[in-house]
XYZ file of C-alpha atoms in Angstrom:
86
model
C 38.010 -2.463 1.886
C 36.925 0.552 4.207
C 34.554 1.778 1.601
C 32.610 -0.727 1.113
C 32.629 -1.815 4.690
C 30.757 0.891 6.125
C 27.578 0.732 3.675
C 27.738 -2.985 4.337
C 27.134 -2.483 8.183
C 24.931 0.911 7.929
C 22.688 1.149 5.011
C 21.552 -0.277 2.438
C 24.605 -1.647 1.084
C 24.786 1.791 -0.800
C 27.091 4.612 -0.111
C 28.246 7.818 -2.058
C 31.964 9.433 -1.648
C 33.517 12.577 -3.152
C 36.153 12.282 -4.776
C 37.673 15.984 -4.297
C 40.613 16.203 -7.241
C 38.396 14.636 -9.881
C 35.503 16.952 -8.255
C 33.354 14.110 -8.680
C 30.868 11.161 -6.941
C 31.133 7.792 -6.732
C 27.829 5.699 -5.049
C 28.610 2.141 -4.249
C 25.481 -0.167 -5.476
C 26.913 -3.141 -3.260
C 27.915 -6.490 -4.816
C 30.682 -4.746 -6.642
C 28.948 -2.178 -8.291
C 29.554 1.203 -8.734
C 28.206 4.258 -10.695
C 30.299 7.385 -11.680
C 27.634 10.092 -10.625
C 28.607 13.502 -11.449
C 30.015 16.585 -9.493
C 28.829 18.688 -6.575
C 30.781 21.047 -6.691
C 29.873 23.501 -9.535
C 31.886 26.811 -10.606
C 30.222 30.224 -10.322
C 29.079 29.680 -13.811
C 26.947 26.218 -12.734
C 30.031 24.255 -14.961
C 31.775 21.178 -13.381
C 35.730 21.335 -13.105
C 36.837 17.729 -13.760
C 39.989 17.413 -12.694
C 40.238 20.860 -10.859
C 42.880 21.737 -14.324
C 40.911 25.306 -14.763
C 41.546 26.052 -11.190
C 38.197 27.747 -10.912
C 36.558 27.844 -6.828
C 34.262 25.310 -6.695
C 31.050 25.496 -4.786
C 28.841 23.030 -3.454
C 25.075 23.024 -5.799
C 22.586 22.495 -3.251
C 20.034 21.150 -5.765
C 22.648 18.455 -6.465
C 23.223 17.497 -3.068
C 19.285 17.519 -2.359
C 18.945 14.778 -5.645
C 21.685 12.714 -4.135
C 20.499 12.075 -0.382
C 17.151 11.902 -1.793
C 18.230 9.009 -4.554
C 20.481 7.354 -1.637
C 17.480 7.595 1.050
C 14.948 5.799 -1.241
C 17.379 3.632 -3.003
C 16.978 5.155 -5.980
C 20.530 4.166 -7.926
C 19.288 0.093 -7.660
C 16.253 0.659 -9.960
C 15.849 4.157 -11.751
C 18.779 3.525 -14.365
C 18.384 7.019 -15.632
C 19.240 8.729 -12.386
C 22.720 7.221 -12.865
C 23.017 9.702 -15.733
C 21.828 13.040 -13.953
């Protein structure tokens, strides 16, 4: 589909999308892959809100965002299996 048709055509076959009501990310590895990475979106206490259920305002960690375009720039999610647990 449209997801995976765009990081066909314009990288590396690898692409990362938010998912904003489970607050979470999804990277596409290509060739049907996928890995369940984690939220961005923290609460003011640095906890995750899976599911938005406590209603909490979520706010975007930097330091997570910087470890996510720097794994997607060098590729990092095809060969470092434990970045697909950070």
């Amino acid at each position: 589909g449209s997801l995976t048709a765009h990081p066909r055509r314009c990288s590396l076959n690898c692409g990362a999308y938010i998912l904003i009501h489970e607050t979470t990310t999804i990277v596409l590895l290509g060739e049907g892959r996928l890995c369940k990475w984690g939220p961005l979106f923290l609460d003011k206490f640095g906890e995750p809100d899976l599911g938005m259920r406590r209603g909490q305002t979520m706010l975007l960690n930097e330091r997570r965002q910087q470890l996510l375009e720097e794994l997607l720039a060098c590729a990092g999610f095809l060969g470092d299996s434990q970045s697909l647990n950070e």
